[in-house]
Amino acid sequence: MTLENSVRSLQDADGRISFATQTVLLFFLLTLTLASASIQRYLADNLDQMLGSDLVVETHTPWKADDELRIRSLAQRVSVTQLTDITLTHREAWARVRLKLVDEAYPLQGSLQVGDTPLDPPRATREGPRVGEIWLDPRLAVQLRAQAGESLRVGGADLRFTGVLHHEPDRILEGHSTALRAMVHAQSLPGTLISDGRARTRHLIAADEAQQAEIKGWVREALPGAQLIQRVGGQHPLAGFWKRAENFLGLASVILFFLGAVALDMSNRRWLAKTRFRLAIYSSFGVRTRTGILMALGEWLVGFILAALVASILATWAHSVIVAQLQEHFPGLRATHPWRPGMKTVGLVFLLLLALQVPSFLQLARASLTGLLRNPAPSHELGHRLFWSTASVAFLAWAYSDNGLLTGLTLAAMALALALMAVLTWAVVRAGDLWGRRRTGLLPFALFMMRQRLFSKSAQVLGLGLCGLLLLFTLMLMRDLGATMESHRRTHDGNLLIAQAQGEQIDAIHRWAQETGSSVRTLRPFVFAQLVAVNGKPLADPARKPSDSLAQLQDPIRLSWTDELPGNNRLVGGQWWAAGTDRWQQISAEPDVMSDLGLDYGDTLRYRIGSEFHEFKLVASHAPQPGGGSITFWFQVPSSARSHMQALTQHMGSMELPASAWNTLADLWQQHPTLSLVPLRELTERFDQTIGILTKVTFGYAAMVLLLSLLVLAASVSGFSDDDRQKNGLLMSMGLRRSDCLWLNFQDWCVTALIAATGAVVGTWGAGLLIYRTQFNLSYNPDPLWVTGMVLVMVASVCLVGHAACRRSLKVSVRDLLST
């Protein structure tokens, strides 16, 4: 009987809509789960095979001699490598390169793969380059057009190019970096070449488990801010990056689930009416209500299992396609089909969807035999459904999202729109009823009928309005972000970014600018500072949720100083310090960083600056704003703090170069290889790659939102079709023509669609004001023509679909309409 009822349910329009909605939600989450499992498996295998040691300790400051002796006494073997970013030149060609300096013990474990030319098969070797030699990776060798045996000048030293570097056993430590690479012996270059604050020192360590435990304890005590990576039980450098990607997709799934909940709620009305009638028949035959409810639950469970099977097949196919795309970024990635994560996802969706059914089953359990034959009070029904739907979405948001502020603002915008639409529906219907009491015609009668169906009409308006809000906001945000990224990359300050320059390099830049007719537009000083603790708790605390800000703060960041609030910044909160203040231990941070790290005014931030530690009290928050240049910093302190920081002053800024000056850049870099200059065209290429990836992601996400929106629209028509059929039957029995019923129905749908569209527009406006500035640093300036066009499309779609459904229902006799 249960299986038969399930088949009959799938034959109805509401059953098919419910089945399609569950399948779409399961498909999206299963695809995300399978892709995540494959990448996590890849990262775990990669960590085992490509760490190049048992333990790695990474710092951004040179070690003291006592610390070096201590680590070598605790470990079996140690190899020290150093990394710095330089600009490498050869004749007129140049490239920004990540240079690795290695010692005699490198590689500690595994072997290097080196060839004579980029196309020759590599050979394995257990030795790095000798003193006076340099190895280039294949892409770098091609870009510099360097031939084996030629000499390259690096930091005042002439090095002979003797090998093409294909593979390093510790390559995993570079994470997802695609930087061009070069390798030299540490004794080949002067130590001043790697003196800037972002150079990395890595100690690759071979040790057993007991030694590793002792080393980790010593590092935490002696080297605050150091990063530890271990082979057994360690975390891949990419793991945090992928976790943040998962959490962002999880937030997207909250929006999709919200749409799915609306579609399921609407399609559930007719299923519930049929189930009540069926239980009443069962009760008349002596079947207990509890047994009947279990049969209804079994019917729903059969539909869910079938949806899970279809979604699993589709997700497996989509997973293979996604892995094929990701192989460009993760070489060696393979599609795996683990059953355990998939089952967990299906179980989670099962619990969330079951929660949406709780109001229906509670209603059935509490109803008497006569209550099963009547429609329950819509007010109770609507309140229960709203509570359980909100609880399910809130649980999903808590489980997936790592950005509490963004999630909270999104849900707040939805709540604002729902409240507005509920009030607006009540006000319009009540006012329309009062207006139409002394008038005749179809419109007053349509408003009177809406007044009689106020609660069911409210549910319809809320569902359509929420769908319109999410669809409108998603499309608007993708449109505005795309336009902003496009305009930013074309209107950047100047055409050359000074990413990092020291004092003597700034003098060289000014001289070179005068010689070439270039101009320096902006310059801001900074020092490299590494945040190591917040309120006494280490930043590397595993309990912290991963975020973009936390990932960036694992390395030294740029800390600038100023007395006046910069012209391209605005004060978001707190109080800015007075000019010339002696209270130098104050700091201001951007609001996104505060949100990601859970910071509040009054918190104490501990930084390692050079070889010293300094604590600052968070007193203000600043955010970028248009105008005054694009050079800004996450953290800023008073100017009086500079005299207390024993660190090298760096500068960041921008330049404008004429076309003739580009060919002479190589001369500047040959004298100052650590000078970091980034041409605008290189930034543009990075933007193009990023936009290409985002386009694929947003296209797929927009397709899912649009599909669920169509299901919501179909459910809004189908779920209330019985009410409309009965209304049309009564009207025709009183002498109205079919054309009158069609016109009356069209007016009903127009009022419904206009209220829903108004709520969607206001909700989108609220979401824009809440989210644009705080999360994306954008000014919310909606295009009236675009918004009006989208609203007209929404209203027209709802009216046409409702009109078509009414026309179809009127093809039967009045008796059939009344017997619905």
Coordinates of N, CA and C in Angstrom, one line a residue, residues 81-88 96-102 133-136 140 154-155 159 168 174 179-185 189-190 193-194 199-200 673-674:
T81 N 66.4 25.7 4.3 CA 66.2 26.4 3.0 C 65.6 27.8 3.3
Q82 N 65.9 28.7 2.4 CA 65.3 30.1 2.5 C 64.7 30.4 1.2
L83 N 63.6 31.2 1.2 CA 62.9 31.6 0.0 C 62.7 33.1 0.1
T84 N 62.8 33.7 -1.1 CA 62.6 35.1 -1.2 C 62.1 35.4 -2.7
D85 N 61.4 36.4 -2.9 CA 60.9 36.8 -4.2 C 61.8 37.8 -4.8
I86 N 62.3 37.6 -6.0 CA 63.2 38.5 -6.6 C 62.8 38.6 -8.1
T87 N 63.3 39.6 -8.8 CA 63.1 39.8 -10.2 C 64.4 39.3 -10.9
L88 N 64.3 38.3 -11.8 CA 65.4 37.7 -12.5 C 65.4 38.2 -13.9
R96 N 59.3 37.7 -12.5 CA 59.3 37.7 -11.0 C 59.4 36.2 -10.6
V97 N 60.3 35.9 -9.7 CA 60.7 34.5 -9.4 C 60.7 34.3 -7.9
R98 N 60.4 33.1 -7.5 CA 60.5 32.7 -6.1 C 61.8 31.9 -6.0
L99 N 62.8 32.5 -5.4 CA 64.2 32.0 -5.3 C 64.4 31.2 -4.1
K100 N 64.8 29.9 -4.2 CA 65.1 29.1 -3.0 C 66.6 28.9 -2.9
L101 N 67.1 29.2 -1.7 CA 68.5 29.0 -1.3 C 68.6 27.7 -0.5
V102 N 69.4 26.8 -0.9 CA 69.5 25.5 -0.2 C 70.9 25.3 0.3
E133 N 76.1 28.0 -9.2 CA 75.2 27.5 -10.2 C 73.8 28.0 -9.8
I134 N 72.9 27.9 -10.8 CA 71.5 28.3 -10.7 C 70.7 27.3 -11.5
W135 N 69.6 26.8 -11.0 CA 68.6 26.0 -11.7 C 67.3 26.8 -11.9
L136 N 66.7 26.6 -13.0 CA 65.4 27.3 -13.3 C 64.4 26.3 -13.6
L140 N 60.2 29.1 -16.4 CA 61.1 30.3 -16.3 C 62.2 30.2 -17.3
V154 N 72.6 37.7 -10.5 CA 71.6 37.8 -9.4 C 72.3 38.5 -8.2
G155 N 71.8 39.6 -7.8 CA 72.3 40.3 -6.6 C 73.7 40.6 -6.6
L159 N 75.9 33.8 -11.9 CA 75.6 32.4 -11.7 C 75.4 31.7 -13.0
E168 N 60.7 19.2 -7.0 CA 61.3 19.3 -5.6 C 60.6 18.4 -4.7
E174 N 54.7 24.9 -1.0 CA 54.4 26.1 -1.8 C 52.9 26.2 -1.9
A179 N 54.0 30.4 -8.8 CA 55.1 31.3 -9.1 C 56.2 30.5 -9.8
L180 N 56.9 31.3 -10.6 CA 58.1 30.7 -11.3 C 59.2 30.5 -10.3
R181 N 60.0 29.4 -10.4 CA 60.9 29.0 -9.4 C 62.3 28.9 -9.9
A182 N 63.3 29.2 -9.0 CA 64.7 29.1 -9.3 C 65.4 28.6 -8.0
M183 N 66.5 27.9 -8.1 CA 67.2 27.3 -6.9 C 68.7 27.6 -7.1
V184 N 69.3 28.0 -6.0 CA 70.7 28.3 -5.9 C 71.2 27.7 -4.6
H185 N 72.6 27.6 -4.5 CA 73.2 27.2 -3.2 C 73.2 28.5 -2.3
L189 N 75.1 33.5 -2.9 CA 74.6 34.9 -2.9 C 74.8 35.5 -1.5
P190 N 74.9 36.9 -1.5 CA 75.1 37.6 -0.2 C 73.9 37.5 0.7
L193 N 70.6 39.7 0.5 CA 69.5 39.6 -0.5 C 68.2 39.1 0.1
I194 N 68.3 38.4 1.2 CA 67.0 37.9 1.8 C 66.7 38.5 3.1
A199 N 60.8 37.2 3.7 CA 61.6 36.0 3.3 C 61.3 34.9 4.3
R200 N 61.2 33.7 3.8 CA 60.9 32.5 4.6 C 62.1 31.7 4.9
P673 N 67.5 43.4 -7.5 CA 66.6 42.3 -7.9 C 65.5 42.0 -6.9
T674 N 65.6 42.5 -5.7 CA 64.5 42.3 -4.7 C 63.4 43.3 -4.8

